[in-house]
């Protein structure tokens, strides 16, 4: 009587021989090398473009000021990801994509679209307004969303839910805002150098206050909506193809809409910016922060509820579900392990 083999056999070709070797472009080092080269070239080009617009001194001033919120934002997203932390390489890729590739795409596309509109309408001021409120949100959010899409498609086993989408999207947007802030702050410094302004009354100080103090979370807030769409799609079943496509698109459209509202706030009058900031941006930031923290707590609760079955099976010790389901217990365990191991 025939019996089934105890483990799956390797597939063979039509002649029963060994499987065909993968093509050279399927090798990991080729993919990593191509991606690293793309990001490096994008970084060099964006560096040259920003330096050309700001000058060397303006670039250095912008760089020194723009870097200030980056550690806080990255640390916040990393804290959110502590329950089931993803690889550091994903965060490095996301930040590099936002700071280099997405920023380069945005600068080139926005400049081209604005010049085309100005030429077609013979109204440069209208072209600038239209470019900021319509073109820029679409281009920038699509460029940032590409990083989330790449991780979702090619590192699917590390992209398992909403928190992963929020973290990847947020870090990507942090990198993008970093490069954009260098450009804005460096340009403002150049303006002050020409006018002789300095101190609190300078354009640099005003730009720093608006972009670094008041709204360092703006770009992450927009792109996190796209990340949430991908995160919910990751929780969907493999056969729910329509849902897995429509949810990321819905998140992307919401990100574009919020971005457009923010960029167009100055059109609402003298105090339009502050009105949109107080009535819309701050509540949205609070709501999304609550959602991200609630999702993190939900993951911890799932750990506490699911792992006792492994205790019954004898795979875990009785205290391990509690230790793994509490961030405080994890910290205590790590300190104890370091003390004993040291």
mmCIF file of C-alpha atoms in Angstrom:
data_model
loop_
_atom_site.group_PDB
_atom_site.id
_atom_site.type_symbol
_atom_site.label_atom_id
_atom_site.label_comp_id
_atom_site.label_asym_id
_atom_site.label_seq_id
_atom_site.Cartn_x
_atom_site.Cartn_y
_atom_site.Cartn_z
ATOM 1 C CA UNK A 1 0.000 0.000 0.000
ATOM 2 C CA UNK A 2 1.384 3.433 -0.960
ATOM 3 C CA UNK A 3 2.037 5.895 1.833
ATOM 4 C CA UNK A 4 2.568 9.643 1.825
ATOM 5 C CA UNK A 5 6.088 10.907 2.460
ATOM 6 C CA UNK A 6 6.675 12.359 5.952
ATOM 7 C CA UNK A 7 7.675 15.737 4.499
ATOM 8 C CA UNK A 8 7.152 17.592 1.206
ATOM 9 C CA UNK A 9 9.446 16.649 -1.600
ATOM 10 C CA UNK A 10 11.266 19.270 -3.659
ATOM 11 C CA UNK A 11 9.636 20.076 -6.990
ATOM 12 C CA UNK A 12 11.491 18.879 -10.023
ATOM 13 C CA UNK A 13 11.447 19.869 -13.639
ATOM 14 C CA UNK A 14 9.750 18.010 -16.458
ATOM 15 C CA UNK A 15 12.603 15.494 -16.652
ATOM 16 C CA UNK A 16 12.756 14.916 -12.896
ATOM 17 C CA UNK A 17 16.116 16.653 -12.541
ATOM 18 C CA UNK A 18 17.235 19.290 -10.055
ATOM 19 C CA UNK A 19 15.296 22.564 -9.918
ATOM 20 C CA UNK A 20 16.492 25.299 -12.241
ATOM 21 C CA UNK A 21 18.670 27.954 -10.579
ATOM 22 C CA UNK A 22 17.108 31.355 -9.993
ATOM 23 C CA UNK A 23 17.907 34.159 -12.381
ATOM 24 C CA UNK A 24 20.680 36.506 -11.286
ATOM 25 C CA UNK A 25 18.266 39.383 -10.683
ATOM 26 C CA UNK A 26 16.428 37.262 -8.087
ATOM 27 C CA UNK A 27 19.462 37.077 -5.843
ATOM 28 C CA UNK A 28 19.243 39.029 -2.612
ATOM 29 C CA UNK A 29 22.565 40.839 -2.969
ATOM 30 C CA UNK A 30 21.536 42.054 -6.435
ATOM 31 C CA UNK A 31 18.261 43.500 -5.135
ATOM 32 C CA UNK A 32 19.911 45.082 -2.097
ATOM 33 C CA UNK A 33 22.715 46.467 -4.231
ATOM 34 C CA UNK A 34 20.319 47.973 -6.770
ATOM 35 C CA UNK A 35 18.179 49.533 -4.050
ATOM 36 C CA UNK A 36 21.188 50.923 -2.179
ATOM 37 C CA UNK A 37 22.595 52.367 -5.406
ATOM 38 C CA UNK A 38 19.242 53.997 -6.227
ATOM 39 C CA UNK A 39 18.992 55.590 -2.792
ATOM 40 C CA UNK A 40 22.626 56.730 -2.839
ATOM 41 C CA UNK A 41 22.252 58.355 -6.257
ATOM 42 C CA UNK A 42 18.999 59.989 -5.181
ATOM 43 C CA UNK A 43 20.745 61.296 -2.076
ATOM 44 C CA UNK A 44 23.589 62.814 -4.083
ATOM 45 C CA UNK A 45 21.207 64.474 -6.532
ATOM 46 C CA UNK A 46 18.928 65.846 -3.797
ATOM 47 C CA UNK A 47 21.979 67.102 -1.921
ATOM 48 C CA UNK A 48 23.173 68.989 -5.000
ATOM 49 C CA UNK A 49 19.712 70.437 -5.708
ATOM 50 C CA UNK A 50 19.135 71.631 -2.143
ATOM 51 C CA UNK A 51 22.641 73.081 -1.866
ATOM 52 C CA UNK A 52 22.166 74.881 -5.175
ATOM 53 C CA UNK A 53 18.975 76.535 -3.920
ATOM 54 C CA UNK A 54 20.184 77.392 -0.422
ATOM 55 C CA UNK A 55 23.925 77.916 -0.832
ATOM 56 C CA UNK A 56 26.516 76.150 1.296
ATOM 57 C CA UNK A 57 25.989 78.266 4.404
ATOM 58 C CA UNK A 58 22.216 78.083 4.139
ATOM 59 C CA UNK A 59 22.410 74.325 3.641
ATOM 60 C CA UNK A 60 24.477 73.874 6.806
ATOM 61 C CA UNK A 61 22.147 76.074 8.844
ATOM 62 C CA UNK A 62 19.101 74.263 7.470
ATOM 63 C CA UNK A 63 20.681 70.888 8.177
ATOM 64 C CA UNK A 64 21.508 71.807 11.764
ATOM 65 C CA UNK A 65 17.969 73.028 12.462
ATOM 66 C CA UNK A 66 16.094 70.370 10.486
ATOM 67 C CA UNK A 67 17.759 67.481 12.298
ATOM 68 C CA UNK A 68 16.436 68.556 15.718
ATOM 69 C CA UNK A 69 12.976 66.868 15.591
ATOM 70 C CA UNK A 70 14.208 63.731 13.812
ATOM 71 C CA UNK A 71 15.468 61.746 16.860
ATOM 72 C CA UNK A 72 12.238 62.433 18.773
ATOM 73 C CA UNK A 73 10.007 61.344 15.889
ATOM 74 C CA UNK A 74 12.014 58.209 15.079
ATOM 75 C CA UNK A 75 12.159 57.277 18.791
ATOM 76 C CA UNK A 76 8.369 57.710 19.050
ATOM 77 C CA UNK A 77 7.714 55.345 16.151
ATOM 78 C CA UNK A 78 10.281 52.881 17.473
ATOM 79 C CA UNK A 79 8.566 52.974 20.883
ATOM 80 C CA UNK A 80 5.265 52.213 19.200
ATOM 81 C CA UNK A 81 6.862 49.190 17.520
ATOM 82 C CA UNK A 82 8.351 47.706 20.706
ATOM 83 C CA UNK A 83 5.690 45.003 21.123
ATOM 84 C CA UNK A 84 6.814 43.158 17.995
ATOM 85 C CA UNK A 85 9.737 45.241 16.695
ATOM 86 C CA UNK A 86 10.528 45.058 13.023
ATOM 87 C CA UNK A 87 14.081 44.942 11.671
ATOM 88 C CA UNK A 88 16.130 48.119 11.861
ATOM 89 C CA UNK A 89 16.884 47.819 8.158
ATOM 90 C CA UNK A 90 13.231 48.550 7.401
ATOM 91 C CA UNK A 91 13.428 51.807 9.339
ATOM 92 C CA UNK A 92 16.702 52.759 7.665
ATOM 93 C CA UNK A 93 15.217 52.028 4.244
ATOM 94 C CA UNK A 94 12.055 54.001 5.030
ATOM 95 C CA UNK A 95 13.943 57.051 6.288
ATOM 96 C CA UNK A 96 16.387 56.948 3.368
ATOM 97 C CA UNK A 97 13.548 56.589 0.859
ATOM 98 C CA UNK A 98 11.704 59.563 2.329
ATOM 99 C CA UNK A 99 14.790 61.777 2.625
ATOM 100 C CA UNK A 100 16.287 60.890 -0.759
ATOM 101 C CA UNK A 101 14.044 59.187 -3.334
ATOM 102 C CA UNK A 102 10.674 60.660 -2.312
ATOM 103 C CA UNK A 103 12.141 64.133 -1.826
ATOM 104 C CA UNK A 104 13.825 64.007 -5.233
ATOM 105 C CA UNK A 105 10.617 62.872 -6.944
ATOM 106 C CA UNK A 106 8.679 65.651 -5.210
ATOM 107 C CA UNK A 107 11.127 68.434 -6.080
ATOM 108 C CA UNK A 108 11.400 67.442 -9.737
ATOM 109 C CA UNK A 109 7.695 66.731 -10.270
ATOM 110 C CA UNK A 110 6.445 69.768 -8.340
ATOM 111 C CA UNK A 111 8.829 72.117 -10.164
ATOM 112 C CA UNK A 112 7.893 70.719 -13.563
ATOM 113 C CA UNK A 113 4.152 70.862 -12.873
ATOM 114 C CA UNK A 114 4.298 74.402 -11.473
ATOM 115 C CA UNK A 115 6.308 75.689 -14.444
ATOM 116 C CA UNK A 116 3.912 74.014 -16.870
ATOM 117 C CA UNK A 117 0.880 75.571 -15.174
ATOM 118 C CA UNK A 118 2.549 79.000 -15.109
ATOM 119 C CA UNK A 119 3.337 78.760 -18.824
ATOM 120 C CA UNK A 120 -0.132 77.496 -19.736
ATOM 121 C CA UNK A 121 -2.016 80.107 -17.693
ATOM 122 C CA UNK A 122 0.491 82.997 -17.849
ATOM 123 C CA UNK A 123 -0.182 83.483 -14.130
ATOM 124 C CA UNK A 124 2.805 82.453 -11.968
ATOM 125 C CA UNK A 125 1.128 83.328 -8.644
ATOM 126 C CA UNK A 126 -1.868 81.164 -9.464
ATOM 127 C CA UNK A 127 0.478 78.365 -10.546
ATOM 128 C CA UNK A 128 2.289 78.486 -7.196
ATOM 129 C CA UNK A 129 -0.998 78.302 -5.278
ATOM 130 C CA UNK A 130 -2.329 75.473 -7.429
ATOM 131 C CA UNK A 131 0.969 73.631 -7.191
ATOM 132 C CA UNK A 132 1.024 73.832 -3.385
ATOM 133 C CA UNK A 133 -2.603 72.851 -2.814
ATOM 134 C CA UNK A 134 -3.196 70.305 -5.585
ATOM 135 C CA UNK A 135 0.001 69.078 -7.208
ATOM 136 C CA UNK A 136 2.268 68.816 -4.149
ATOM 137 C CA UNK A 137 -0.108 66.723 -1.969
ATOM 138 C CA UNK A 138 -0.673 64.207 -4.771
ATOM 139 C CA UNK A 139 2.977 63.905 -5.798
ATOM 140 C CA UNK A 140 4.454 63.869 -2.300
ATOM 141 C CA UNK A 141 2.004 61.404 -0.774
ATOM 142 C CA UNK A 142 2.414 59.007 -3.713
ATOM 143 C CA UNK A 143 6.203 59.244 -3.450
ATOM 144 C CA UNK A 144 6.127 58.499 0.276
ATOM 145 C CA UNK A 145 3.533 55.740 -0.125
ATOM 146 C CA UNK A 146 5.923 53.910 -2.467
ATOM 147 C CA UNK A 147 8.130 52.982 0.508
ATOM 148 C CA UNK A 148 5.162 51.496 2.382
ATOM 149 C CA UNK A 149 4.129 49.589 -0.743
ATOM 150 C CA UNK A 150 7.622 48.144 -1.239
ATOM 151 C CA UNK A 151 7.831 46.866 2.342
ATOM 152 C CA UNK A 152 4.271 45.531 2.102
ATOM 153 C CA UNK A 153 5.020 43.610 -1.095
ATOM 154 C CA UNK A 154 8.565 42.369 -0.519
ATOM 155 C CA UNK A 155 8.755 42.036 3.285
ATOM 156 C CA UNK A 156 5.239 40.801 3.849
ATOM 157 C CA UNK A 157 6.110 38.543 6.801
ATOM 158 C CA UNK A 158 7.321 41.627 8.723
ATOM 159 C CA UNK A 159 4.245 43.676 7.776
ATOM 160 C CA UNK A 160 1.470 42.154 9.856
ATOM 161 C CA UNK A 161 -0.849 44.930 10.973
ATOM 162 C CA UNK A 162 -1.682 48.558 11.624
ATOM 163 C CA UNK A 163 1.325 49.292 13.841
ATOM 164 C CA UNK A 164 3.727 48.154 11.124
ATOM 165 C CA UNK A 165 1.992 50.403 8.594
ATOM 166 C CA UNK A 166 2.059 53.378 10.959
ATOM 167 C CA UNK A 167 5.758 52.908 11.763
ATOM 168 C CA UNK A 168 6.940 52.462 8.157
ATOM 169 C CA UNK A 169 4.804 55.363 6.915
ATOM 170 C CA UNK A 170 5.762 57.627 9.811
ATOM 171 C CA UNK A 171 9.510 57.065 9.487
ATOM 172 C CA UNK A 172 9.314 57.568 5.710
ATOM 173 C CA UNK A 173 7.512 60.873 6.203
ATOM 174 C CA UNK A 174 10.024 61.891 8.879
ATOM 175 C CA UNK A 175 12.831 61.454 6.349
ATOM 176 C CA UNK A 176 10.901 63.441 3.753
ATOM 177 C CA UNK A 177 10.170 66.275 6.190
ATOM 178 C CA UNK A 178 13.854 66.332 7.178
ATOM 179 C CA UNK A 179 14.971 67.075 3.621
ATOM 180 C CA UNK A 180 12.125 69.512 3.022
ATOM 181 C CA UNK A 181 12.951 71.400 6.216
ATOM 182 C CA UNK A 182 16.586 71.744 5.124
ATOM 183 C CA UNK A 183 15.351 73.379 1.929
ATOM 184 C CA UNK A 184 12.875 75.729 3.611
ATOM 185 C CA UNK A 185 15.134 76.710 6.502
ATOM 186 C CA UNK A 186 18.167 77.143 4.246
ATOM 187 C CA UNK A 187 16.161 79.332 1.854
ATOM 188 C CA UNK A 188 14.842 81.391 4.770
ATOM 189 C CA UNK A 189 18.387 81.897 6.047
ATOM 190 C CA UNK A 190 19.465 83.100 2.603
ATOM 191 C CA UNK A 191 16.590 85.594 2.592
ATOM 192 C CA UNK A 192 17.673 86.907 5.986
ATOM 193 C CA UNK A 193 21.233 87.264 4.765
ATOM 194 C CA UNK A 194 20.050 89.484 1.911
ATOM 195 C CA UNK A 195 17.719 91.589 4.057
ATOM 196 C CA UNK A 196 19.963 91.761 7.115
ATOM 197 C CA UNK A 197 17.262 90.423 9.462
ATOM 198 C CA UNK A 198 18.231 88.328 12.471
ATOM 199 C CA UNK A 199 16.860 87.077 15.768
ATOM 200 C CA UNK A 200 13.206 86.450 16.513
ATOM 201 C CA UNK A 201 12.053 88.805 13.761
ATOM 202 C CA UNK A 202 13.894 86.851 11.038
ATOM 203 C CA UNK A 203 12.327 84.642 8.412
ATOM 204 C CA UNK A 204 14.504 81.775 9.647
ATOM 205 C CA UNK A 205 13.058 82.018 13.157
ATOM 206 C CA UNK A 206 9.487 82.150 11.826
ATOM 207 C CA UNK A 207 10.086 79.172 9.543
ATOM 208 C CA UNK A 208 11.700 77.211 12.363
ATOM 209 C CA UNK A 209 8.766 77.947 14.672
ATOM 210 C CA UNK A 210 6.129 76.873 12.160
ATOM 211 C CA UNK A 211 7.844 73.794 10.727
ATOM 212 C CA UNK A 212 9.915 72.434 13.632
ATOM 213 C CA UNK A 213 8.129 73.622 16.777
ATOM 214 C CA UNK A 214 4.453 73.748 15.760
ATOM 215 C CA UNK A 215 4.149 71.050 13.114
ATOM 216 C CA UNK A 216 6.991 68.518 13.092
ATOM 217 C CA UNK A 217 4.292 65.836 12.984
ATOM 218 C CA UNK A 218 2.545 67.198 9.860
ATOM 219 C CA UNK A 219 4.116 64.984 7.193
ATOM 220 C CA UNK A 220 4.069 61.862 9.407
ATOM 221 C CA UNK A 221 0.418 62.554 10.191
ATOM 222 C CA UNK A 222 -0.529 62.648 6.503
ATOM 223 C CA UNK A 223 1.380 59.532 5.481
ATOM 224 C CA UNK A 224 0.309 57.526 8.532
ATOM 225 C CA UNK A 225 -3.175 57.443 6.977
ATOM 226 C CA UNK A 226 -1.690 55.553 4.035
ATOM 227 C CA UNK A 227 0.133 53.262 6.464
ATOM 228 C CA UNK A 228 -3.107 52.501 8.301
ATOM 229 C CA UNK A 229 -4.721 51.526 5.005
ATOM 230 C CA UNK A 230 -1.895 49.108 4.267
ATOM 231 C CA UNK A 231 -2.002 47.838 7.864
ATOM 232 C CA UNK A 232 -5.704 46.979 7.687
ATOM 233 C CA UNK A 233 -5.089 45.371 4.292
ATOM 234 C CA UNK A 234 -2.385 43.211 5.897
ATOM 235 C CA UNK A 235 -4.992 41.929 8.374
ATOM 236 C CA UNK A 236 -7.379 40.996 5.549
ATOM 237 C CA UNK A 237 -7.671 37.462 4.228
ATOM 238 C CA UNK A 238 -5.653 36.337 1.242
ATOM 239 C CA UNK A 239 -8.822 36.041 -0.858
ATOM 240 C CA UNK A 240 -10.079 39.542 -0.044
ATOM 241 C CA UNK A 241 -8.317 41.014 -3.060
ATOM 242 C CA UNK A 242 -10.627 44.008 -3.507
ATOM 243 C CA UNK A 243 -10.278 45.020 0.128
ATOM 244 C CA UNK A 244 -6.508 44.631 0.017
ATOM 245 C CA UNK A 245 -6.374 47.055 -2.920
ATOM 246 C CA UNK A 246 -9.049 49.574 -1.947
ATOM 247 C CA UNK A 247 -7.987 50.117 1.674
ATOM 248 C CA UNK A 248 -4.462 51.375 0.854
ATOM 249 C CA UNK A 249 -5.936 53.564 -1.903
ATOM 250 C CA UNK A 250 -8.478 54.986 0.547
ATOM 251 C CA UNK A 251 -5.721 55.751 3.034
ATOM 252 C CA UNK A 252 -3.661 57.409 0.305
ATOM 253 C CA UNK A 253 -6.598 59.582 -0.796
ATOM 254 C CA UNK A 254 -7.215 60.650 2.808
ATOM 255 C CA UNK A 255 -3.527 61.529 3.158
ATOM 256 C CA UNK A 256 -3.689 63.635 -0.001
ATOM 257 C CA UNK A 257 -6.846 65.375 1.199
ATOM 258 C CA UNK A 258 -5.409 66.230 4.616
ATOM 259 C CA UNK A 259 -2.171 67.399 3.008
ATOM 260 C CA UNK A 260 -4.080 69.615 0.564
ATOM 261 C CA UNK A 261 -6.122 71.137 3.397
ATOM 262 C CA UNK A 262 -2.946 71.915 5.331
ATOM 263 C CA UNK A 263 -1.157 73.451 2.352
ATOM 264 C CA UNK A 264 -4.209 75.470 1.368
ATOM 265 C CA UNK A 265 -4.930 76.796 4.865
ATOM 266 C CA UNK A 266 -3.452 80.197 3.991
ATOM 267 C CA UNK A 267 -6.253 80.679 1.441
ATOM 268 C CA UNK A 268 -8.787 80.795 4.288
ATOM 269 C CA UNK A 269 -7.733 84.264 5.377
ATOM 270 C CA UNK A 270 -5.167 85.841 7.669
ATOM 271 C CA UNK A 271 -5.727 83.323 10.448
ATOM 272 C CA UNK A 272 -6.569 80.373 8.208
ATOM 273 C CA UNK A 273 -3.373 78.528 9.080
ATOM 274 C CA UNK A 274 -4.013 78.732 12.833
ATOM 275 C CA UNK A 275 -7.691 77.832 12.372
ATOM 276 C CA UNK A 276 -6.866 74.666 10.425
ATOM 277 C CA UNK A 277 -4.087 73.849 12.876
ATOM 278 C CA UNK A 278 -6.296 74.167 15.970
ATOM 279 C CA UNK A 279 -9.573 72.834 14.590
ATOM 280 C CA UNK A 280 -8.273 70.029 12.398
ATOM 281 C CA UNK A 281 -4.595 69.133 12.671
ATOM 282 C CA UNK A 282 -4.324 68.894 16.454
ATOM 283 C CA UNK A 283 -7.516 66.796 16.882
ATOM 284 C CA UNK A 284 -6.457 64.528 13.995
ATOM 285 C CA UNK A 285 -3.028 64.102 15.558
ATOM 286 C CA UNK A 286 -4.604 63.229 18.912
ATOM 287 C CA UNK A 287 -7.027 60.751 17.327
ATOM 288 C CA UNK A 288 -4.344 58.947 15.321
ATOM 289 C CA UNK A 289 -2.024 58.866 18.340
ATOM 290 C CA UNK A 290 -4.791 57.273 20.392
ATOM 291 C CA UNK A 291 -5.467 54.759 17.609
ATOM 292 C CA UNK A 292 -1.800 53.783 17.382
ATOM 293 C CA UNK A 293 -1.446 53.342 21.160
ATOM 294 C CA UNK A 294 -4.746 51.432 21.357
ATOM 295 C CA UNK A 295 -3.514 49.104 18.606
ATOM 296 C CA UNK A 296 -0.274 48.525 20.499
ATOM 297 C CA UNK A 297 -2.211 47.682 23.687
ATOM 298 C CA UNK A 298 -4.442 45.366 21.659
ATOM 299 C CA UNK A 299 -1.370 43.469 20.472
ATOM 300 C CA UNK A 300 -0.211 43.041 24.090
ATOM 301 C CA UNK A 301 -3.684 41.832 25.113
ATOM 302 C CA UNK A 302 -3.659 39.306 22.267
ATOM 303 C CA UNK A 303 -0.316 37.983 23.525
ATOM 304 C CA UNK A 304 -1.701 37.556 27.039
ATOM 305 C CA UNK A 305 -4.824 35.790 25.758
ATOM 306 C CA UNK A 306 -3.179 33.462 23.218
ATOM 307 C CA UNK A 307 -0.003 32.309 24.947
ATOM 308 C CA UNK A 308 -1.627 30.419 27.897
ATOM 309 C CA UNK A 309 -2.503 27.675 25.397
ATOM 310 C CA UNK A 310 1.231 27.162 24.884
ATOM 311 C CA UNK A 311 1.653 26.877 28.673
ATOM 312 C CA UNK A 312 -0.928 24.090 28.734
ATOM 313 C CA UNK A 313 0.952 22.354 25.926
ATOM 314 C CA UNK A 314 4.153 22.608 27.935
ATOM 315 C CA UNK A 315 5.945 24.873 25.448
ATOM 316 C CA UNK A 316 6.122 27.892 27.781
ATOM 317 C CA UNK A 317 6.620 28.390 31.498
ATOM 318 C CA UNK A 318 3.572 29.629 33.460
ATOM 319 C CA UNK A 319 4.972 33.131 33.939
ATOM 320 C CA UNK A 320 6.037 33.743 30.363
ATOM 321 C CA UNK A 321 2.651 34.876 28.931
ATOM 322 C CA UNK A 322 2.477 37.648 31.528
ATOM 323 C CA UNK A 323 6.106 38.632 30.951
ATOM 324 C CA UNK A 324 5.621 38.834 27.188
ATOM 325 C CA UNK A 325 2.239 40.580 27.454
ATOM 326 C CA UNK A 326 3.489 43.522 29.518
ATOM 327 C CA UNK A 327 6.087 46.080 28.427
ATOM 328 C CA UNK A 328 7.004 46.720 32.061
ATOM 329 C CA UNK A 329 7.559 43.004 32.670
ATOM 330 C CA UNK A 330 9.707 42.859 29.532
ATOM 331 C CA UNK A 331 11.908 45.691 30.842
ATOM 332 C CA UNK A 332 12.300 43.937 34.197
ATOM 333 C CA UNK A 333 13.205 40.693 32.411
ATOM 334 C CA UNK A 334 15.795 42.434 30.242
ATOM 335 C CA UNK A 335 17.400 44.112 33.252
ATOM 336 C CA UNK A 336 17.518 40.785 35.082
ATOM 337 C CA UNK A 337 19.029 39.030 32.067
ATOM 338 C CA UNK A 338 21.721 41.703 31.726
ATOM 339 C CA UNK A 339 22.532 41.528 35.434
ATOM 340 C CA UNK A 340 22.736 37.735 35.456
ATOM 341 C CA UNK A 341 24.561 37.565 32.137
ATOM 342 C CA UNK A 342 27.014 40.269 33.192
#
